[in-house]
PDB file of C-alpha atoms and ligand atoms in Angstrom:
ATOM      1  CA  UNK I 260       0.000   0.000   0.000  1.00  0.00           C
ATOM      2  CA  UNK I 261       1.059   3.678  -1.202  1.00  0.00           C
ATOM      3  CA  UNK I 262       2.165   5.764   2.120  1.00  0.00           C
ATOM      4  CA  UNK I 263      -0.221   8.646   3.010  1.00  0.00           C
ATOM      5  CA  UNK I 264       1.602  12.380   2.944  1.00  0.00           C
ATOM      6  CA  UNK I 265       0.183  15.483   3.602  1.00  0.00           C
ATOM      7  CA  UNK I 266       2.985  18.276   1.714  1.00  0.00           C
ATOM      8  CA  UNK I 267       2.749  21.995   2.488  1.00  0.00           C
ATOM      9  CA  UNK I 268       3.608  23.959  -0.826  1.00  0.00           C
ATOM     10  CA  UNK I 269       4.622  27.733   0.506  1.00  0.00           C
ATOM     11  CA  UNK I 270       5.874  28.913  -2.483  1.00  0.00           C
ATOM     12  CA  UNK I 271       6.882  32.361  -2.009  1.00  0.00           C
ATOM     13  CA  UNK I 272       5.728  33.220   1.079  1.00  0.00           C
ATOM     14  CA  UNK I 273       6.727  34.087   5.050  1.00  0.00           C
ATOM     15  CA  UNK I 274       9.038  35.931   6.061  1.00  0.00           C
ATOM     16  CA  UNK I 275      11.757  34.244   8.327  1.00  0.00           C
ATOM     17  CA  UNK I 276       9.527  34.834  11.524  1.00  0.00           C
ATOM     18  CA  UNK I 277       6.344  33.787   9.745  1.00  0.00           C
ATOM     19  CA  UNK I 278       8.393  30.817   8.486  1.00  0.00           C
ATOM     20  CA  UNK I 279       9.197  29.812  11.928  1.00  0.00           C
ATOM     21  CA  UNK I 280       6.657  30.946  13.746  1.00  0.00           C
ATOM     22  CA  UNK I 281       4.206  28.257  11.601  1.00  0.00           C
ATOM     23  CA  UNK I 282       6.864  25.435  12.059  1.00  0.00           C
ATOM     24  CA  UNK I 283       7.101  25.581  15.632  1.00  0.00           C
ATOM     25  CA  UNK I 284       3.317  25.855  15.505  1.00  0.00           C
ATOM     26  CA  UNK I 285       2.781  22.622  13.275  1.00  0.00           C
ATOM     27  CA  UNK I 286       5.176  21.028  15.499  1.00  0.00           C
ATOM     28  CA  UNK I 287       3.524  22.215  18.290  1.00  0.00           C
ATOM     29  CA  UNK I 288       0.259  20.813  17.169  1.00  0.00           C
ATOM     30  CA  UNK I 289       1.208  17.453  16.099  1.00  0.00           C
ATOM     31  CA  UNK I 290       3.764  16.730  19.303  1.00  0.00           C
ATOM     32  CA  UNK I 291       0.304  15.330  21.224  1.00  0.00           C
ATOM     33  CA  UNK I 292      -1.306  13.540  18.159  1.00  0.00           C
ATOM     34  CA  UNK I 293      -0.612  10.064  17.561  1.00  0.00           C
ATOM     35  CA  UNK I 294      -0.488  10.028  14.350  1.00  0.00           C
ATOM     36  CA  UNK I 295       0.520   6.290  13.076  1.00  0.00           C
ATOM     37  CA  UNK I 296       2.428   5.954   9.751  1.00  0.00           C
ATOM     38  CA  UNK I 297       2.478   9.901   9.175  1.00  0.00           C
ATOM     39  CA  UNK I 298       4.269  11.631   6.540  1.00  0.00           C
ATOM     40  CA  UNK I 299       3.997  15.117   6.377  1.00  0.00           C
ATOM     41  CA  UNK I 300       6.678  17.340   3.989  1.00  0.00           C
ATOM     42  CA  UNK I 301       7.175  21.021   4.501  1.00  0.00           C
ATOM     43  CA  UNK I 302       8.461  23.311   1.006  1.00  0.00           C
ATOM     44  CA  UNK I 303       9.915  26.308   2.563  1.00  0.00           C
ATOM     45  CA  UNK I 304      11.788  28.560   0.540  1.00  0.00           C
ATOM     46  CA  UNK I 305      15.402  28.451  -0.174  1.00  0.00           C
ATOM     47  CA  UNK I 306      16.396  30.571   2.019  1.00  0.00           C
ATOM     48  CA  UNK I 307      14.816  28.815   5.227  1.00  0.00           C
ATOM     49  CA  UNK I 308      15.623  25.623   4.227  1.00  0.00           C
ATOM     50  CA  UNK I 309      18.805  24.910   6.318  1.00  0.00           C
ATOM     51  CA  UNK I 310      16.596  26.754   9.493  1.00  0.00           C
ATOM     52  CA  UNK I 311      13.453  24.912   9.030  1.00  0.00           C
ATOM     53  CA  UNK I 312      15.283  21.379   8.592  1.00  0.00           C
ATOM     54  CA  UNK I 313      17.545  22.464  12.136  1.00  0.00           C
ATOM     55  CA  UNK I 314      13.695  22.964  13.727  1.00  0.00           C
ATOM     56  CA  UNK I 315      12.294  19.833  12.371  1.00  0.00           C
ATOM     57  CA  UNK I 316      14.529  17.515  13.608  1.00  0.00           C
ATOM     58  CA  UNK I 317      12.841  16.383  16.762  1.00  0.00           C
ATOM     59  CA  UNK I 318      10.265  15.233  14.671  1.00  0.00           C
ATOM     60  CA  UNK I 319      10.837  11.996  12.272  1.00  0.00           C
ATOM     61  CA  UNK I 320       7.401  12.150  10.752  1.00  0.00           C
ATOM     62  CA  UNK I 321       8.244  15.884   9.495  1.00  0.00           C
ATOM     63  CA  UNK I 322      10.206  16.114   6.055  1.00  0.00           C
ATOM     64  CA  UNK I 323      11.903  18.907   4.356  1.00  0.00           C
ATOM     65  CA  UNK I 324      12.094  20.045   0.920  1.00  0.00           C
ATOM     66  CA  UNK I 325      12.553  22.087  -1.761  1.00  0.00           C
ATOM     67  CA  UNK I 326      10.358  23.744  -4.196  1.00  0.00           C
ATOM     68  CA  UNK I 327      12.893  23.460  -7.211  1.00  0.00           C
ATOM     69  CA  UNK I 328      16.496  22.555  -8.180  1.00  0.00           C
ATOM     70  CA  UNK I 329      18.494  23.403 -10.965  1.00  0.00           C
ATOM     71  CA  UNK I 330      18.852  20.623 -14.012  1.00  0.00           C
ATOM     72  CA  UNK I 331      22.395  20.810 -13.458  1.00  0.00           C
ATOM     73  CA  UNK I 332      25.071  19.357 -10.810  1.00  0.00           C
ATOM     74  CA  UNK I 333      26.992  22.882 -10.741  1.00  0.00           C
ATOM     75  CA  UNK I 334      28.494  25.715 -12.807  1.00  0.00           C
ATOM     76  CA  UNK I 335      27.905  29.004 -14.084  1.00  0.00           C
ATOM     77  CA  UNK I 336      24.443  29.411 -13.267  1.00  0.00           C
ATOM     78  CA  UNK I 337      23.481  32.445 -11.300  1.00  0.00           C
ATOM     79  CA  UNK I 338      20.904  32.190  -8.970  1.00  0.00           C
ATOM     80  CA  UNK I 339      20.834  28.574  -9.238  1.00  0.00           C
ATOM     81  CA  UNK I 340      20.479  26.150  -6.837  1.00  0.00           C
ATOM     82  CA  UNK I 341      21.444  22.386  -7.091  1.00  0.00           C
ATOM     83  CA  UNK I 342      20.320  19.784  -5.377  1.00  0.00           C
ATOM     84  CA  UNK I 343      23.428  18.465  -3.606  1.00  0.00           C
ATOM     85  CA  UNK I 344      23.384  21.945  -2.109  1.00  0.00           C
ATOM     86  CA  UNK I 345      19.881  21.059  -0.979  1.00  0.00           C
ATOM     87  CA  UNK I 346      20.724  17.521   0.292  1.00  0.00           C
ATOM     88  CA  UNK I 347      23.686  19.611   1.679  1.00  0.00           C
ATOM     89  CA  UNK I 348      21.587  21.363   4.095  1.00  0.00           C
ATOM     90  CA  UNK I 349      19.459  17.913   4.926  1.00  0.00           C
ATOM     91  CA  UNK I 350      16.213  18.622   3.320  1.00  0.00           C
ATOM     92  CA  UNK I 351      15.409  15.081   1.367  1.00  0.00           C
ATOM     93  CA  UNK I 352      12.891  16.061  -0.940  1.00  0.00           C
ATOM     94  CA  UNK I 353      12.140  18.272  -4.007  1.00  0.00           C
ATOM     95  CA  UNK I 354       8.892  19.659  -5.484  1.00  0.00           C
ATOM     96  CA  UNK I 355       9.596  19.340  -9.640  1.00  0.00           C
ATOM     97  CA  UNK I 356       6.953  20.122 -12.593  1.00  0.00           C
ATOM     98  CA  UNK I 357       4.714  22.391 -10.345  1.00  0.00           C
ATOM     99  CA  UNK I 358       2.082  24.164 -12.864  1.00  0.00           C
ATOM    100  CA  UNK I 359       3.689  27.916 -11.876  1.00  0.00           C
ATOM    101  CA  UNK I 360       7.433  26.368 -13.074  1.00  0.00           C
ATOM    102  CA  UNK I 361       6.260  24.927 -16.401  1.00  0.00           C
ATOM    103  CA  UNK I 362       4.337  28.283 -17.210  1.00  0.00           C
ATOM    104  CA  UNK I 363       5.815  31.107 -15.447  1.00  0.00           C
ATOM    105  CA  UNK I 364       9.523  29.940 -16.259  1.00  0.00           C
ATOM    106  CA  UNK I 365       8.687  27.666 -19.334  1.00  0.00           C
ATOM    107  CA  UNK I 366      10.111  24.561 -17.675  1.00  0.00           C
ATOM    108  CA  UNK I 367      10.122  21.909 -20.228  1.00  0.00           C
ATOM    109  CA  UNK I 368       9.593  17.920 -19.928  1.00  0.00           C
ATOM    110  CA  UNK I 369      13.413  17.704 -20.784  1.00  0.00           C
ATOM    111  CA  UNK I 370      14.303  20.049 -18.410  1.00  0.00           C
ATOM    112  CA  UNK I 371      12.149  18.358 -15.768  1.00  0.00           C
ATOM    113  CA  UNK I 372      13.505  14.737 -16.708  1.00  0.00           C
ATOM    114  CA  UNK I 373      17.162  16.248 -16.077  1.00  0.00           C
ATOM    115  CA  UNK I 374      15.835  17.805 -12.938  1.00  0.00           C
ATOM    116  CA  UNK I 375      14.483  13.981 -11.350  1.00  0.00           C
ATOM    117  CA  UNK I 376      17.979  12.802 -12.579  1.00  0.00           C
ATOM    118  CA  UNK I 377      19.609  15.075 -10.393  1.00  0.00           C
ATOM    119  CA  UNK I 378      17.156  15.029  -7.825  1.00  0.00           C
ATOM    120  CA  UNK I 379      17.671  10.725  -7.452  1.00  0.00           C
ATOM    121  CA  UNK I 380      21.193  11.391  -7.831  1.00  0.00           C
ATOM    122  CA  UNK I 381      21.357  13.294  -5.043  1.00  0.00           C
ATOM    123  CA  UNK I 382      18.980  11.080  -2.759  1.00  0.00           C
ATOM    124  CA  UNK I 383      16.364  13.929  -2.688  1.00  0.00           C
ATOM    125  CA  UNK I 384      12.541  12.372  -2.923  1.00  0.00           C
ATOM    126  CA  UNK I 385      11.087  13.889  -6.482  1.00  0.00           C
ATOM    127  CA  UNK I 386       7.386  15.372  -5.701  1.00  0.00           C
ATOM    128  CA  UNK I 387       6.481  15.274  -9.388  1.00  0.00           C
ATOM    129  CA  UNK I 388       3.574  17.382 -10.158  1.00  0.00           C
ATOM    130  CA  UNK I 389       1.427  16.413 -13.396  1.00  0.00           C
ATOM    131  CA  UNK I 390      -2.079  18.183 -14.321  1.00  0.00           C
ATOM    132  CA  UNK I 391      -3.622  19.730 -17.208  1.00  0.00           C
ATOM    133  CA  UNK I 392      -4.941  22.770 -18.304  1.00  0.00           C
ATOM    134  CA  UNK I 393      -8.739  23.620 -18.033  1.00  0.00           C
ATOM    135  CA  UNK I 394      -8.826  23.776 -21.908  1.00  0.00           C
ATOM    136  CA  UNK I 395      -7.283  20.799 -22.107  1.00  0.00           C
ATOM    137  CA  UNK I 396     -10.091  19.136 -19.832  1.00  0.00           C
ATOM    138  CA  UNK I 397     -12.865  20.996 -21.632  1.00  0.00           C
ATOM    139  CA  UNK I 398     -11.028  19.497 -25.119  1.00  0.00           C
ATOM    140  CA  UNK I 399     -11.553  15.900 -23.127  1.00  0.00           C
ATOM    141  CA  UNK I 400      -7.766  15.363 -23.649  1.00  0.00           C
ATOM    142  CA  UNK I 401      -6.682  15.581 -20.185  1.00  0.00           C
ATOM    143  CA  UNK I 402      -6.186  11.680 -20.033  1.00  0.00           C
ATOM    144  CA  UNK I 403      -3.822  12.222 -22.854  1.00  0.00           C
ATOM    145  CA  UNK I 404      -1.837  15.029 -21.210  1.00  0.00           C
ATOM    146  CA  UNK I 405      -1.202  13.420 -18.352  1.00  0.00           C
ATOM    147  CA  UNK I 406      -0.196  10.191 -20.346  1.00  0.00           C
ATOM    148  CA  UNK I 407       2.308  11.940 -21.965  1.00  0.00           C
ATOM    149  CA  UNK I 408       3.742  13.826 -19.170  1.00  0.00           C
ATOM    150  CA  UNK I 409       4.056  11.015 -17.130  1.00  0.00           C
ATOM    151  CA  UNK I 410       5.851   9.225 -20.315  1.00  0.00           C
ATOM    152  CA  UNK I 411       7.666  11.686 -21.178  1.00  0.00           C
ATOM    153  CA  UNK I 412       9.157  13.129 -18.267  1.00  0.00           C
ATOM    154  CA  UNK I 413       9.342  10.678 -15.442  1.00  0.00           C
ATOM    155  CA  UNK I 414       9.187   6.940 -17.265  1.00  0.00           C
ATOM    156  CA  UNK I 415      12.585   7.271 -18.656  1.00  0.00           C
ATOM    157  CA  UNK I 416      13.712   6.178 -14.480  1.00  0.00           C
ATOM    158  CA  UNK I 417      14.619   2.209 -14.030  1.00  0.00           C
ATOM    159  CA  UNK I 418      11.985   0.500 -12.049  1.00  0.00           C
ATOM    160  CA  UNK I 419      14.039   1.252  -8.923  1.00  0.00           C
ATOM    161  CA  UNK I 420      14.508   4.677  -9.156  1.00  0.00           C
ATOM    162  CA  UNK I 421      11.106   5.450  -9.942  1.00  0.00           C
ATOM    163  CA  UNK I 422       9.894   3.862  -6.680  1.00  0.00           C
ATOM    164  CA  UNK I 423      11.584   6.443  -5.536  1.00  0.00           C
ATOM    165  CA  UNK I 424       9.365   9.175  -6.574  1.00  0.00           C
ATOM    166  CA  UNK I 425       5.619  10.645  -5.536  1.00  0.00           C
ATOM    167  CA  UNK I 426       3.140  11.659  -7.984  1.00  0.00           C
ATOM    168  CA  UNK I 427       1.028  14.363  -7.291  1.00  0.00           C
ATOM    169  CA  UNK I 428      -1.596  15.125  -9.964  1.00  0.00           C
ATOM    170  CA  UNK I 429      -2.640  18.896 -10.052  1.00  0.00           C
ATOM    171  CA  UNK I 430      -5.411  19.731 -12.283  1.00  0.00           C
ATOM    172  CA  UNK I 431      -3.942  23.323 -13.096  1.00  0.00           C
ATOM    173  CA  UNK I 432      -7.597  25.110 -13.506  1.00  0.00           C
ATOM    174  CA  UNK I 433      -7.962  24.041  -8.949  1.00  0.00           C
ATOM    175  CA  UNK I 434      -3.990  25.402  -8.233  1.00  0.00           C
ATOM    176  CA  UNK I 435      -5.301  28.690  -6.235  1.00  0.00           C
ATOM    177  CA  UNK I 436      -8.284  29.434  -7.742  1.00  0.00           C
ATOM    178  CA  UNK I 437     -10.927  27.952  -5.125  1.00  0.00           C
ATOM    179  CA  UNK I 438     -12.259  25.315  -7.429  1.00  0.00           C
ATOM    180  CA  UNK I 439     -11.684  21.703  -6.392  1.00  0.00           C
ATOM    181  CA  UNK I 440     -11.759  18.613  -8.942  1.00  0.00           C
ATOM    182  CA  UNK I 441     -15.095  16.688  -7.944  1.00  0.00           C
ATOM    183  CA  UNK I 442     -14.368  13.246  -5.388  1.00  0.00           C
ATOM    184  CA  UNK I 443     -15.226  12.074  -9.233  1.00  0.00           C
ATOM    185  CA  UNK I 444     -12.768  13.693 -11.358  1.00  0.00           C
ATOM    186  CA  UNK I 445     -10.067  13.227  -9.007  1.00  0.00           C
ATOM    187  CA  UNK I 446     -10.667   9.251  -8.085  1.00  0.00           C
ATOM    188  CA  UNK I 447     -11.014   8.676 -12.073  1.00  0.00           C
ATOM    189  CA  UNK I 448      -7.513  10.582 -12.671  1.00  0.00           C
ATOM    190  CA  UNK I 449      -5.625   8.939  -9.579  1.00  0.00           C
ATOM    191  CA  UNK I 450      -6.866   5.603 -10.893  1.00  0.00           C
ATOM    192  CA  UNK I 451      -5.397   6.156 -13.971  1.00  0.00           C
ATOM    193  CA  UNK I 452      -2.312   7.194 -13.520  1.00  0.00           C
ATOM    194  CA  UNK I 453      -2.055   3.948 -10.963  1.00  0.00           C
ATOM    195  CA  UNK I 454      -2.787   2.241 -13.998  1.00  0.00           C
ATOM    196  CA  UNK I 455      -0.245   3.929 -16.148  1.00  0.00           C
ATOM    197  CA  UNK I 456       2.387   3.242 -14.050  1.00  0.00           C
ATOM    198  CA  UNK I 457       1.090  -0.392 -13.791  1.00  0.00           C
ATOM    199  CA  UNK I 458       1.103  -0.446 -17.283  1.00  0.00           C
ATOM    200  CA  UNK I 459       4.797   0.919 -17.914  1.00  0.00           C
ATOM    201  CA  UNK I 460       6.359  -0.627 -14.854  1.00  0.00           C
ATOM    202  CA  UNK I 461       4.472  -3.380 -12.697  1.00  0.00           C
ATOM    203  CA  UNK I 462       0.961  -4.039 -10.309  1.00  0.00           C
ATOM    204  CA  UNK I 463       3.204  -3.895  -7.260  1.00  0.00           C
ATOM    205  CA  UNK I 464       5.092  -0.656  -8.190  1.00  0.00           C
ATOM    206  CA  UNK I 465       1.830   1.086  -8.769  1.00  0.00           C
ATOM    207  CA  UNK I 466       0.534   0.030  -5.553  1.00  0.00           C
ATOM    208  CA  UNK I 467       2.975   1.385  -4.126  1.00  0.00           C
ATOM    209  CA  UNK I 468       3.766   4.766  -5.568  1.00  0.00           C
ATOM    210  CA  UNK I 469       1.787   7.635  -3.272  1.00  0.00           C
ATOM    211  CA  UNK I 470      -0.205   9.607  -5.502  1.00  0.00           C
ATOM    212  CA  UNK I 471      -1.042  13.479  -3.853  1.00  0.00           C
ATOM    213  CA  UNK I 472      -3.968  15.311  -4.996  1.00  0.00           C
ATOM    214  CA  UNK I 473      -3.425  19.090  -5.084  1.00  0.00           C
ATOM    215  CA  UNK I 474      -5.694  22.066  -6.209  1.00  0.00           C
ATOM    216  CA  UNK I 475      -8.034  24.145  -3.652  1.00  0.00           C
ATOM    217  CA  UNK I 476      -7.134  21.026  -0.707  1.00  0.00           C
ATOM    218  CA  UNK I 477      -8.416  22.891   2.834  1.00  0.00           C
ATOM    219  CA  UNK I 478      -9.690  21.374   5.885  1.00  0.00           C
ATOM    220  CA  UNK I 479     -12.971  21.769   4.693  1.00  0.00           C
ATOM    221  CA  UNK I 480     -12.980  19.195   2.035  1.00  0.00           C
ATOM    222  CA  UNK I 481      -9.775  17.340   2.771  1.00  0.00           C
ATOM    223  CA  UNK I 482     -11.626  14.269   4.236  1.00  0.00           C
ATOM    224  CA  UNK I 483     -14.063  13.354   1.225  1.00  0.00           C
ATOM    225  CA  UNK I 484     -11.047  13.639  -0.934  1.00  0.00           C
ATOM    226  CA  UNK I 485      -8.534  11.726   0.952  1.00  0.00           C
ATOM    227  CA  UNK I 486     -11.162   8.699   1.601  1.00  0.00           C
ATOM    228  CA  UNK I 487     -10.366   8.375  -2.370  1.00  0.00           C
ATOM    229  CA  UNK I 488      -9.470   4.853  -2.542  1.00  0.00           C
ATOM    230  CA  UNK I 489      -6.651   6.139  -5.342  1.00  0.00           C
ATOM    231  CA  UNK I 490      -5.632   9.070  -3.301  1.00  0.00           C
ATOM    232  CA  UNK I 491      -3.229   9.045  -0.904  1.00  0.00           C
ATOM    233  CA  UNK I 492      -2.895  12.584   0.535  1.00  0.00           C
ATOM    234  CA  UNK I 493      -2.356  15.577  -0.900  1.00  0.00           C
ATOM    235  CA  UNK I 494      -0.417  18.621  -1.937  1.00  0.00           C
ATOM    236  CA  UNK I 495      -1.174  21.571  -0.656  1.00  0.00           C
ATOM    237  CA  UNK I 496      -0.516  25.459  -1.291  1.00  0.00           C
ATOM    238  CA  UNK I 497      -2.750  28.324   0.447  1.00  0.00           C
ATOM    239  CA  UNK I 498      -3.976  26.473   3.123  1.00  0.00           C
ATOM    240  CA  UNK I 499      -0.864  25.184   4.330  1.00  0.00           C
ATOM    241  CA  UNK I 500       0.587  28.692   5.420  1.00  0.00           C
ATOM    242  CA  UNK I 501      -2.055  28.110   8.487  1.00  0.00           C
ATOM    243  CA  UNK I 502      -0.502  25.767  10.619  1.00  0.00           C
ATOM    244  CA  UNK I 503      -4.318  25.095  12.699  1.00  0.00           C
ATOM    245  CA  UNK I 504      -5.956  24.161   8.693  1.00  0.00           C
ATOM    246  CA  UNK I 505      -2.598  22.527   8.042  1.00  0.00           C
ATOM    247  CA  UNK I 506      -2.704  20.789  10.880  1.00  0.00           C
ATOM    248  CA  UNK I 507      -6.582  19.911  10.670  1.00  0.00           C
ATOM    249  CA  UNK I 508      -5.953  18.968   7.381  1.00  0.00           C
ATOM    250  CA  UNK I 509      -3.095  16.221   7.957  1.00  0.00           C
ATOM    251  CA  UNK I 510      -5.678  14.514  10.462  1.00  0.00           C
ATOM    252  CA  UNK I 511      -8.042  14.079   7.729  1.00  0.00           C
ATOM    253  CA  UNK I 512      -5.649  11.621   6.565  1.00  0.00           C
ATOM    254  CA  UNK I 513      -7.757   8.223   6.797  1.00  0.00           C
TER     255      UNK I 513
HETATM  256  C1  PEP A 791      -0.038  24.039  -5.106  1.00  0.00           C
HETATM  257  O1  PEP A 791       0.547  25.102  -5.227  1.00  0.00           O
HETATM  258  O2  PEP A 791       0.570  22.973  -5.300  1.00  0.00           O
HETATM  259  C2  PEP A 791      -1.452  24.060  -4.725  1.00  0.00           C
HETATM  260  C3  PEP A 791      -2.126  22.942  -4.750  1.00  0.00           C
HETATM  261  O3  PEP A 791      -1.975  25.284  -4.375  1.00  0.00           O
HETATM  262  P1  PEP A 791      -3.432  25.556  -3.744  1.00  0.00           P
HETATM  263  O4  PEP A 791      -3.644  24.513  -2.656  1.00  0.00           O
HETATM  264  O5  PEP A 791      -3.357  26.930  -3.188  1.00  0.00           O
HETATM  265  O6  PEP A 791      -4.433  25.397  -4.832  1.00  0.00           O
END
């Protein structure tokens, strides 16, 4: 069975008080909760990422990562940052393919398939995100889209490495706007990309891999979607800046 991860996407936001102040308030909240087989990933900044992995530590459920490294190992490229630098500072995962990379900074799926490479290479955990556009949905080619990113830019990874990774599928039109895929739309997407990567690698590999939803996610409708039987946690970007809908939100894991 896939593990169950709740990931806070910050993107850029907080300050380093605000940063701080809502770790040691997640923390804070989830000393007291027995929370079993937990996974919960925080994606600070840059800049806080050395900080916020120092103020994790007490907590082994709690993961660090980043929202981005560079396709490259190292070299001339200013304002870069690559992801032994992250694994450097002990942050063990990375956030690749988000929606606001591929448009605002026109990352392609080479450029993303470099980016897992150096992301594995560097023992970081790829979060890759997949989703398509609302015209693409209203063209009923979404299935296609994601077909192809996921072949394109994550199946060229051995068996081994891609067990590796977590999926999280991100219809683009629900990233920030308010508007959540139905408990329909998202169970029919999550169950295909299970079978996709049945298809391409094996039954027990699929089973495995931890598909997030992300789009819209809050405490208020966390619960129906997590009780997806093909979704197994989520991805989430505004309401994770709140550490109590954060927080309420991770115990809607089932
Ligand atoms: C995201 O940025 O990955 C995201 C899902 O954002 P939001 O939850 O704000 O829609």
């Amino acid at each position: 069975m896939a593990r169950k991860i709740v990931a806070g996407n910050w993107k850029m936001n907080l300050n380093r008080d605000e940063a701080f102040a809502l770790v040691s308030e997640i923390t804070g909240m989830l000393k007291d909760e027995e929370i079993r087989d937990l996974k919960v990933i925080l994606f600070p900044s840059f800049i806080h990422l050395g900080a916020i992995v120092q103020l994790c530590n007490g907590d082994s459920r709690i993961h660090v990562g980043a929202q981005n490294c560079n396709d490259h190992a190292a070299g001339a490229y200013t304002g870069e940052i690559a992801a032994s630098m992250i694994q450097s500072y002990g942050a063990n995962h990375v956030l690749i393919g988000h929606s606001e990379r591929r448009s605002y900074f026109n990352e392609s799926g080479d450029k993303l398939s470099q980016k897992i490479n150096m992301a594995i290479q560097y023992s970081l955990t790829p979060v890759f995100c997949i989703g398509e556009l609302l015209e693409e949905r209203n063209s009923a080619i979404h299935f296609k889209i994601i077909e192809q990113q996921l072949t394109n830019e994550i199946f060229h990874l051995s068996p081994d490495d891609f067990k590796k990774c977590i999926i999280a599928y991100e219809p683009v039109w629900a990233i920030g706007t308010g508007l959540t895929a139905s408990p329909e739309q998202a169970q029919e997407m999550h169950a295909f990309i299970r079978a996709t990567i049945s298809t391409k690698y094996s039954k027990e590999i699929a089973e495995q891999t931890s598909i997030l939803y992300g789009g819209s996610c809050n405490d208020q409708n966390a619960k129906q979607i997590f009780a997806l039987p093909d979704v197994d946690g989520g991805l989430i970007g505004g309401a994770s800046l709140k550490s109590r809908s954060f927080v309420n939100i991770i115990k809607s894991l089932p």
